[in-house]
Coordinates of C-alpha atoms in Angstrom, one line a residue:
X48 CA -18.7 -28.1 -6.0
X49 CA -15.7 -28.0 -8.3
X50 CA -12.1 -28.1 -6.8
X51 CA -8.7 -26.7 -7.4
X52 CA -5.6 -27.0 -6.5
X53 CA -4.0 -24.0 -4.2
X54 CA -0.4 -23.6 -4.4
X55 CA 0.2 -20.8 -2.5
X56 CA 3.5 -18.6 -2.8
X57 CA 7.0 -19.7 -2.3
X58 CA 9.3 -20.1 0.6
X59 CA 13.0 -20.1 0.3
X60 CA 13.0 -21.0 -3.6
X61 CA 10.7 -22.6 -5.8
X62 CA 9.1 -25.9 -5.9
X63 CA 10.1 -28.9 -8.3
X64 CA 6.2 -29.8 -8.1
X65 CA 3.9 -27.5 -8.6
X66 CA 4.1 -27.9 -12.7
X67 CA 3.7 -32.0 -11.8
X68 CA 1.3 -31.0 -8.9
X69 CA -0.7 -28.8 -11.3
X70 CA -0.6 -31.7 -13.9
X71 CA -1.8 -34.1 -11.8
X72 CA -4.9 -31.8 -10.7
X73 CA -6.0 -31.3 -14.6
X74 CA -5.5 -35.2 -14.8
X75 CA -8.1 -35.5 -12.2
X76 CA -10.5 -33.4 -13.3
X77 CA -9.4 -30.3 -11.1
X78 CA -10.9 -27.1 -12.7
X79 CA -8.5 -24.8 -11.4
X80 CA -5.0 -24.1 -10.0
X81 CA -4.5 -21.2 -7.9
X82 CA -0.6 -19.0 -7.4
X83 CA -0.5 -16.1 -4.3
X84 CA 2.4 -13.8 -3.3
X85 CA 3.4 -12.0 -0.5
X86 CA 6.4 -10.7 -0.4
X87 CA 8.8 -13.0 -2.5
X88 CA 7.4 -14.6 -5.2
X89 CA 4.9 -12.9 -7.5
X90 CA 1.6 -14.4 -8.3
X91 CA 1.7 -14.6 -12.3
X92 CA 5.0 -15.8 -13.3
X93 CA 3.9 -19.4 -12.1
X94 CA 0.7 -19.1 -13.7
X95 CA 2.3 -18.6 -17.0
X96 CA 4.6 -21.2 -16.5
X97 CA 2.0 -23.7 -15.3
X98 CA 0.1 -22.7 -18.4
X99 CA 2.6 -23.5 -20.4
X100 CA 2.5 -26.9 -19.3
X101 CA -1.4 -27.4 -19.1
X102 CA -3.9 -27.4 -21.7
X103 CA -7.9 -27.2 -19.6
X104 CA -7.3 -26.1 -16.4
X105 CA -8.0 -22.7 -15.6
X106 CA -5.6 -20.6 -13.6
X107 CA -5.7 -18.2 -10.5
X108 CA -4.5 -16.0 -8.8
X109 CA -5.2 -15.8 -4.8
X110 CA -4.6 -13.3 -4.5
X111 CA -2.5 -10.9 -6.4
X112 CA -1.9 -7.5 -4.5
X113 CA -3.4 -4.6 -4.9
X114 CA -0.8 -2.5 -3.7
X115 CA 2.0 -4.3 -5.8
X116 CA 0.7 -2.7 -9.2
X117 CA -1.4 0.0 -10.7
X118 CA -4.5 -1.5 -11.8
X119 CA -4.0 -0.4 -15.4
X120 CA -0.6 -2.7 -14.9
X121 CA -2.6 -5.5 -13.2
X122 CA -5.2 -5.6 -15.9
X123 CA -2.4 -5.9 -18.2
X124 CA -1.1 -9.2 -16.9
X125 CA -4.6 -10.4 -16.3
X126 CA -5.4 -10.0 -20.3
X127 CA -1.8 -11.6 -21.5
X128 CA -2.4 -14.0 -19.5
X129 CA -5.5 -15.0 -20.7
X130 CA -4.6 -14.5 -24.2
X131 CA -1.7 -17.1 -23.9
X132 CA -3.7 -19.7 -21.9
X133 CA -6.7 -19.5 -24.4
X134 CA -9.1 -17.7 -21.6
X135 CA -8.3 -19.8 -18.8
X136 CA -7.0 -16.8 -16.2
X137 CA -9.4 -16.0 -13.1
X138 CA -8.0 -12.8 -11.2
X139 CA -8.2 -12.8 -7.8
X140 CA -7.5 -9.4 -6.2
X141 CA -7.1 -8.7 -2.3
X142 CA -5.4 -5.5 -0.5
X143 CA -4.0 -7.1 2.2
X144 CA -2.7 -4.9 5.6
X145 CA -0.6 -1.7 6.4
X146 CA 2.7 -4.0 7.4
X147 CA 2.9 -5.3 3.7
X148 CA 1.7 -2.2 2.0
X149 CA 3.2 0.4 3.5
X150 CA 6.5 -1.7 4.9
X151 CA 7.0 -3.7 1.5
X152 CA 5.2 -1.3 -1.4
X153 CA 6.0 1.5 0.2
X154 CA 2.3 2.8 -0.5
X155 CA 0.0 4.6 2.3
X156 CA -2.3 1.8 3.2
X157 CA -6.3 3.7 2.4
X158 CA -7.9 5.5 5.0
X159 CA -11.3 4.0 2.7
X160 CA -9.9 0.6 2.1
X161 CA -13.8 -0.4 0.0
X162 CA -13.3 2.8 -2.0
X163 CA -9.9 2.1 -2.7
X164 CA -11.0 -1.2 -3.7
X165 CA -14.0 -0.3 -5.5
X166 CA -12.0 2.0 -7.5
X167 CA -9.4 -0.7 -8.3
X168 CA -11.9 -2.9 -9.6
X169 CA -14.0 -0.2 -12.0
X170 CA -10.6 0.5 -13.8
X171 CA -9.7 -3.3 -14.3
X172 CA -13.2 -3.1 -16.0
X173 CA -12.8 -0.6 -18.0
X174 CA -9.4 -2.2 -19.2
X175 CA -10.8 -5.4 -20.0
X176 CA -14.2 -3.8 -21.9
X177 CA -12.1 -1.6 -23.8
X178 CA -15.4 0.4 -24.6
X179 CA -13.5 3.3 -24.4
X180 CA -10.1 5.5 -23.2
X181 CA -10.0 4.5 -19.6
X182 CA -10.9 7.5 -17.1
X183 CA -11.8 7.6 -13.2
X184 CA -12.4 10.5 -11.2
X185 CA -10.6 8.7 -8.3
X186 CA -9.3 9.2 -4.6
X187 CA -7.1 6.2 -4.9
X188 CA -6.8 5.3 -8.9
X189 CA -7.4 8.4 -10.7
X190 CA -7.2 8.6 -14.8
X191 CA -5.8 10.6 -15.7
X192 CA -3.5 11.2 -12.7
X193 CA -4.4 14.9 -11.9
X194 CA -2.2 15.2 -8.8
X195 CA -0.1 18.5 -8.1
X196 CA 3.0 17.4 -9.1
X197 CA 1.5 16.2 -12.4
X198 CA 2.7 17.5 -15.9
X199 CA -1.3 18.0 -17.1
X200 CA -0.2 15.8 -20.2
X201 CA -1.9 12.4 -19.2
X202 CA -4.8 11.6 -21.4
X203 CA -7.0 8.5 -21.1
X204 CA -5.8 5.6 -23.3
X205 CA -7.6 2.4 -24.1
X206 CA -5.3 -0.5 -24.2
X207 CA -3.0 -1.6 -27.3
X208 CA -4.3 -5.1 -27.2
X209 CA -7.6 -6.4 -27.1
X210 CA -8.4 -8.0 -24.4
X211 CA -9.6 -11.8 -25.2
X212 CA -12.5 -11.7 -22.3
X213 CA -13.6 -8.3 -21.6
X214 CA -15.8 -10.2 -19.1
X215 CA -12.3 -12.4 -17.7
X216 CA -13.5 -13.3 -14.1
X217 CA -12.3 -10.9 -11.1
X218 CA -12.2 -12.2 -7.3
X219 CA -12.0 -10.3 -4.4
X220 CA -10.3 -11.7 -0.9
X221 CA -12.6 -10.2 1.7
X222 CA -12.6 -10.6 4.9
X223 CA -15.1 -8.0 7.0
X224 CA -18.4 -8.1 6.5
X225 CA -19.0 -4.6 4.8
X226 CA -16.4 -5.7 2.1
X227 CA -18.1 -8.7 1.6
X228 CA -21.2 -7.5 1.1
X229 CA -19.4 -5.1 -1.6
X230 CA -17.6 -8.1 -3.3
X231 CA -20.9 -9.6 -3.8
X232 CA -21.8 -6.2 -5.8
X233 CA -18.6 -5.7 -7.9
X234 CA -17.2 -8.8 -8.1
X235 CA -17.2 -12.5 -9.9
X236 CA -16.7 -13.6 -6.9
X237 CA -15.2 -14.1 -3.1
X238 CA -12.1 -16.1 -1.8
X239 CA -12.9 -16.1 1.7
X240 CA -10.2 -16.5 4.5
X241 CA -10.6 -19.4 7.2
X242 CA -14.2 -21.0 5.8
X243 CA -16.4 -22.8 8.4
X244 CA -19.0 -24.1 6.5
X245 CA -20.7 -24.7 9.5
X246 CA -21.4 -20.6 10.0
X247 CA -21.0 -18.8 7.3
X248 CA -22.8 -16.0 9.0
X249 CA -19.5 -14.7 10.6
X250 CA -18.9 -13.1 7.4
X251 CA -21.8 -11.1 7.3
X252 CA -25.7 -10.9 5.8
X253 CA -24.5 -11.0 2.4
X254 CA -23.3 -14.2 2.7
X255 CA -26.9 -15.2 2.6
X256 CA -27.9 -13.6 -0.4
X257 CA -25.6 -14.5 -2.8
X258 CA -26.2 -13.1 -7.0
X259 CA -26.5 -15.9 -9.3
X260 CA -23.5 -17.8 -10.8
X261 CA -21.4 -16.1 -8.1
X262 CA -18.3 -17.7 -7.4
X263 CA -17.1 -18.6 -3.7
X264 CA -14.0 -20.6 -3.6
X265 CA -12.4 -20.7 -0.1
X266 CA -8.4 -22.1 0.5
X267 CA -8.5 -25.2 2.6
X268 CA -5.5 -26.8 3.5
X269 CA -6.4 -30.9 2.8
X270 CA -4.3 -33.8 4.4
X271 CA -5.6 -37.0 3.8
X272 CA -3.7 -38.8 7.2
X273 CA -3.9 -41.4 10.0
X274 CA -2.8 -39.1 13.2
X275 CA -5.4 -36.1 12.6
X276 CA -3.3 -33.9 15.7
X277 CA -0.3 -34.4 13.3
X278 CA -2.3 -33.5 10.2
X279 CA -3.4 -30.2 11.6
X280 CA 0.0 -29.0 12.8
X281 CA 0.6 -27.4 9.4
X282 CA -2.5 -25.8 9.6
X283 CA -1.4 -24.4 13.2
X284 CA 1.6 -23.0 11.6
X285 CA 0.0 -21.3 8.9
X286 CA -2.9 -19.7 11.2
X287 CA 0.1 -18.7 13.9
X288 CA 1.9 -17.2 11.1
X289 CA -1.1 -15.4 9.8
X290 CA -2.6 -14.4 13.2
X291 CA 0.6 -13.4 15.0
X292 CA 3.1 -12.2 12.1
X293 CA 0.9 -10.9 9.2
X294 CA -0.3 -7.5 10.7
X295 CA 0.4 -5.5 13.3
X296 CA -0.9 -6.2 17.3
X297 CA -3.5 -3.0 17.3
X298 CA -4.0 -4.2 13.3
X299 CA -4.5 -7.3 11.6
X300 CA -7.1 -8.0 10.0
X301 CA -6.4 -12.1 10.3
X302 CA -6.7 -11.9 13.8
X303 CA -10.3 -10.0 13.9
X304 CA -11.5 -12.3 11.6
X305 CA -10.3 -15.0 14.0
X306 CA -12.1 -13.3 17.0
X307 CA -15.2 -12.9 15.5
X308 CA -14.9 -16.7 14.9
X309 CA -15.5 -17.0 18.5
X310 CA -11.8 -17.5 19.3
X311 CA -11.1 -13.6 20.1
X312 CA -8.8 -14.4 23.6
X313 CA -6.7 -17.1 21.7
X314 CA -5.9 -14.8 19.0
X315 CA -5.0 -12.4 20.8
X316 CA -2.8 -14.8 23.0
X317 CA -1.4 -16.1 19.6
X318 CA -0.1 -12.6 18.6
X319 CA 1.5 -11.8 22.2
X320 CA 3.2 -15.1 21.4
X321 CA 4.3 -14.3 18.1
X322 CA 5.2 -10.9 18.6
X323 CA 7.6 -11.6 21.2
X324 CA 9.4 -14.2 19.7
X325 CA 7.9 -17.2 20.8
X326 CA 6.7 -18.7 17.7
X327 CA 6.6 -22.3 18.2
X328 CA 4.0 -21.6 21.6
X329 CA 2.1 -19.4 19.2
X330 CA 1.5 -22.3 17.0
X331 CA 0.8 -24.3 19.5
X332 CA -1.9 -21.7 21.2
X333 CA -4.0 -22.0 18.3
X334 CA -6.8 -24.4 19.4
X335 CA -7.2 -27.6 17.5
X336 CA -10.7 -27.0 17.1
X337 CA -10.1 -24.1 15.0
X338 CA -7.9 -25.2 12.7
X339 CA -9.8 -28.7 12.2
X340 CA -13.1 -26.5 11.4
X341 CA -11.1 -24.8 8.3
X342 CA -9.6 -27.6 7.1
X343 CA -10.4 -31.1 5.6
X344 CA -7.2 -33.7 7.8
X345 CA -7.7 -37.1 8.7
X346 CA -8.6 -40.4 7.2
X347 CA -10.3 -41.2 4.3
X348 CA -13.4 -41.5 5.9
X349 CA -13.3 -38.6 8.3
X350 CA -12.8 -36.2 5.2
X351 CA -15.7 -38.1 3.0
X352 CA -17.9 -37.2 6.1
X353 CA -16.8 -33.6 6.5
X354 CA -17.0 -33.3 2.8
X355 CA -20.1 -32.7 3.2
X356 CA -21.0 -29.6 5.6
X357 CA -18.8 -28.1 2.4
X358 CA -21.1 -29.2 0.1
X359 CA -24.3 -27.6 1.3
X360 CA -22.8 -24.5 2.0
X361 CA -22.4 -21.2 -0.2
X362 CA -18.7 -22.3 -1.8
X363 CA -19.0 -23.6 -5.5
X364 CA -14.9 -24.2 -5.4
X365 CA -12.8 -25.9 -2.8
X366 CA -9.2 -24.9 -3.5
X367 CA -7.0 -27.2 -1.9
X368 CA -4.0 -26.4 -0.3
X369 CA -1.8 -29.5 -0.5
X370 CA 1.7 -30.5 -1.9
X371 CA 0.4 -34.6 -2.0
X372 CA -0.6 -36.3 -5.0
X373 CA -2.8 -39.1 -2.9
X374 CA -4.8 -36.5 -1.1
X375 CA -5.2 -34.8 -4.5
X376 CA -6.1 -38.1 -5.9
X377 CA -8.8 -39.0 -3.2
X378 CA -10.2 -35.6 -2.6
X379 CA -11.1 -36.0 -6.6
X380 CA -12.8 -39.3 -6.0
X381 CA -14.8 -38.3 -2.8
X382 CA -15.9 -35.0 -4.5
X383 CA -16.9 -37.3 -8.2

């Protein structure tokens, strides 16, 4: 099991450490270093700035948005990217919900989110192979665009540059089991959402029958601590944000996943809480025993032992979510 280092998007501003945080990881043998966005910070500005600064470790994205770019635009960042690292870029795609693509892109959120994303993914493909002028015969992503306010002018195009990788590594966030399962047909790989590796099955058959060399890197949040209720309160912020703010009540596709977990009355309790105001009692409504199962908190000791169950299930890459150096440091030793 390889590890990286997941630093997420940005709050308020940017961070002083993630370049030394990023540093550190390649010093320790990290394989890769991982950027998200949301919306505020975009997902490959820091990349190219952490690239600039690294020379091994490979770099992520987790996710970038489907909805922020065309795919043809997308694919464009993915191969300058890769070009000016040397071929370290991974692209992680996900959708994500209505509220952020319809409140934030402004963009109808799919009616056939898997064709939507299939068709994302066949012309980020076709971009990177350069076999030929790009062309889909798309409900979502069509090239040429055909629509009836178009000119009729559009041609297919292959792009300007050549790509360094026409086989650069795509990801796909997936959550539901039916996008799984189609991840595991078009994709590199999978960044699941909330990993037990205790039961896997919640994600679906797929999960069982995975292609070979497929990638599986979950986000883990990692806090190597004495107090292990203290160490998961940042986890309960996260999962209260997530559950009760990222998607709407009838919605959100956090909070099914949640359910299905087993936890279906708490996150639904979470999101009243959240929705009306009360954030801190939404955090602390999410159940300890849900946030310890996703996450690696405690001692040394406890985390060598839980280390483990992660390393006999499906996951080939542990990113960790963590702004420390020490837990960095002894997450790299317990994993050697």
């Amino acid at each position: 099991m390889r590890l990286g280092l997941a630093l997420g998007y940005w709050g308020r501003g940017p961070s002083a450490d993630q370049v030394p945080l990023a540093r550190e990881a390649e010093r320790l043998g990290y394989n890769s270093v991982w950027t998200a966005e949301s919306w505020g910070s975009d997902a490959f500005t820091p990349l190219a700035w952490i690239a600039a600064h690294t020379t091994r470790i490979r770099l992520g994205t987790a996710v970038a948005q489907m909805a922020a770019r065309s795919p043809t635009t997308t694919a464009m960042h993915a191969l300058t990217l890769d070009h000016l690292s040397g071929g370290r870029m991974l692209l992680g795609l996900g959708l994500s919900g209505p509220q952020v693509v319809e409140g934030w892109y402004g963009r109808p959120f799919p009616r056939s989110p898997l064709t939507a994303t299939r068709e994302y993914v066949d012309v980020v493909r076709q971009v990177l192979r350069r076999a030929a002028p790009v062309a889909v015969d798309g409900r979502f992503h069509p090239l040429p665009y055909r629509g009836p306010d178009a000119t009729g002018l559009g041609k297919p195009l292959k792009p300007i540059t050549h790509p360094l990788r026409p086989d650069l590594p795509v990801l796909l966030g997936a959550e539901g089991p039916k996008n799984v399962a189609q991840t595991t047909r078009i994709a590199d790989g999978w960044l699941p959402l909330y990993w037990a590796p205790s039961r896997p099955e919640v994600y679906g058959p797929a999960v069982q029958d995975l292609p070979a060399g497929f990638l599986v890197a979950p986000m883990a949040q990692v806090r190597v601590c004495a107090d292990v209720a203290a160490g998961l309160l940042p986890v309960k912020a996260m999962l209260g944000f997530y559950i009760g703010g990222m998607g709407h009540a009838a919605r959100n596709f956090h909070a099914d996943l949640m359910a299905r977990m087993g936890y279906a009355d708490e996150a639904r309790r979470i999101q009243e809480l959240f929705l009306s105001g009360r954030r801190e009692e939404a955090v602390r409504a999410v159940p300890d025993a849900f946030a310890d199962e996703i996450s690696l908190v405690g001692p040394r000791e406890r985390i060598a032992e839980r280390l483990e169950s992660w390393r006999k299930s499906p996951i080939t890459d542990l990113l960790a979510l963590t702004s420390d150096p020490r837990t960095l440091r002894v997450l790299a030793e317990l994993n050697s």
